Amino acid sequence: MAKKQHSHTSVENKLEAVKKVLENHQPVAAVAKELGLHRDTVNRWVNQFKANGKEGLLNSRSITN
């Protein structure tokens, strides 16, 4: 059985989705549907942004120490 390939969304695209929710007051479900994502994914991005700003949207794999 093959593993499901996960795609990674750029920080800019995540930020655009978050702004649609927070600034344009679009429903999370509508933004998620528009982007072909699950609403939990967009909700996670919104919560990460609220907690840590743009840095909260960085992919943990791209952070180096």
CSV table of C-alpha atoms in Angstrom, one decimal:
chain,number,residue,atom,x,y,z
A,1,MET,CA,0.0,0.0,0.0
A,2,ALA,CA,1.4,3.4,-1.0
A,3,LYS,CA,1.8,6.2,1.4
A,4,LYS,CA,-0.4,9.2,0.8
A,5,GLN,CA,1.7,12.1,-0.5
A,6,HIS,CA,1.3,15.2,1.6
A,7,SER,CA,1.6,18.6,-0.1
A,8,HIS,CA,3.0,21.6,1.7
A,9,THR,CA,1.3,24.9,1.4
A,10,SER,CA,3.5,28.0,1.3
A,11,VAL,CA,3.4,30.5,4.2
A,12,GLU,CA,2.0,33.1,1.8
A,13,ASN,CA,-0.9,30.9,0.8
A,14,LYS,CA,-1.6,30.0,4.4
A,15,LEU,CA,-1.5,33.7,5.3
A,16,GLU,CA,-3.9,34.5,2.5
A,17,ALA,CA,-6.4,31.9,3.8
A,18,VAL,CA,-6.1,33.3,7.4
A,19,LYS,CA,-6.7,36.8,6.2
A,20,LYS,CA,-9.8,35.7,4.4
A,21,VAL,CA,-11.1,34.4,7.7
A,22,LEU,CA,-9.9,37.1,10.1
A,23,GLU,CA,-10.1,40.3,7.9
A,24,ASN,CA,-12.7,39.5,5.3
A,25,HIS,CA,-14.9,37.5,7.8
A,26,GLN,CA,-15.3,34.6,5.4
A,27,PRO,CA,-16.4,31.3,7.0
A,28,VAL,CA,-13.6,28.8,7.6
A,29,ALA,CA,-15.6,26.2,5.7
A,30,ALA,CA,-16.0,28.4,2.6
A,31,VAL,CA,-12.3,29.3,2.6
A,32,ALA,CA,-11.3,25.6,3.0
A,33,LYS,CA,-13.7,24.5,0.2
A,34,GLU,CA,-12.3,27.2,-2.1
A,35,LEU,CA,-8.8,25.9,-1.5
A,36,GLY,CA,-9.7,22.2,-1.6
A,37,LEU,CA,-8.7,21.7,2.0
A,38,HIS,CA,-10.3,20.3,5.1
A,39,ARG,CA,-11.8,23.0,7.4
A,40,ASP,CA,-9.7,21.7,10.3
A,41,THR,CA,-6.6,22.6,8.3
A,42,VAL,CA,-7.7,26.2,7.9
A,43,ASN,CA,-8.8,26.4,11.5
A,44,ARG,CA,-5.4,25.2,12.6
A,45,TRP,CA,-3.7,27.9,10.5
A,46,VAL,CA,-6.0,30.5,12.0
A,47,ASN,CA,-5.2,29.4,15.6
A,48,GLN,CA,-1.5,29.2,14.8
A,49,PHE,CA,-1.5,32.7,13.4
A,50,LYS,CA,-3.4,34.0,16.4
A,51,ALA,CA,-0.9,32.5,18.8
A,52,ASN,CA,2.3,33.2,17.0
A,53,GLY,CA,1.7,35.5,14.0
A,54,LYS,CA,3.2,34.7,10.7
A,55,GLU,CA,5.9,32.6,12.3
A,56,GLY,CA,3.2,30.3,13.5
A,57,LEU,CA,2.4,29.4,9.9
A,58,LEU,CA,6.0,28.2,9.2
A,59,ASN,CA,6.2,24.5,8.4
A,60,SER,CA,8.0,22.8,11.3
A,61,ARG,CA,10.2,21.0,8.8
A,62,SER,CA,11.6,24.2,7.5
A,63,ILE,CA,12.6,25.6,10.8
A,64,THR,CA,16.3,25.1,11.5
A,65,ASN,CA,18.2,25.5,14.7
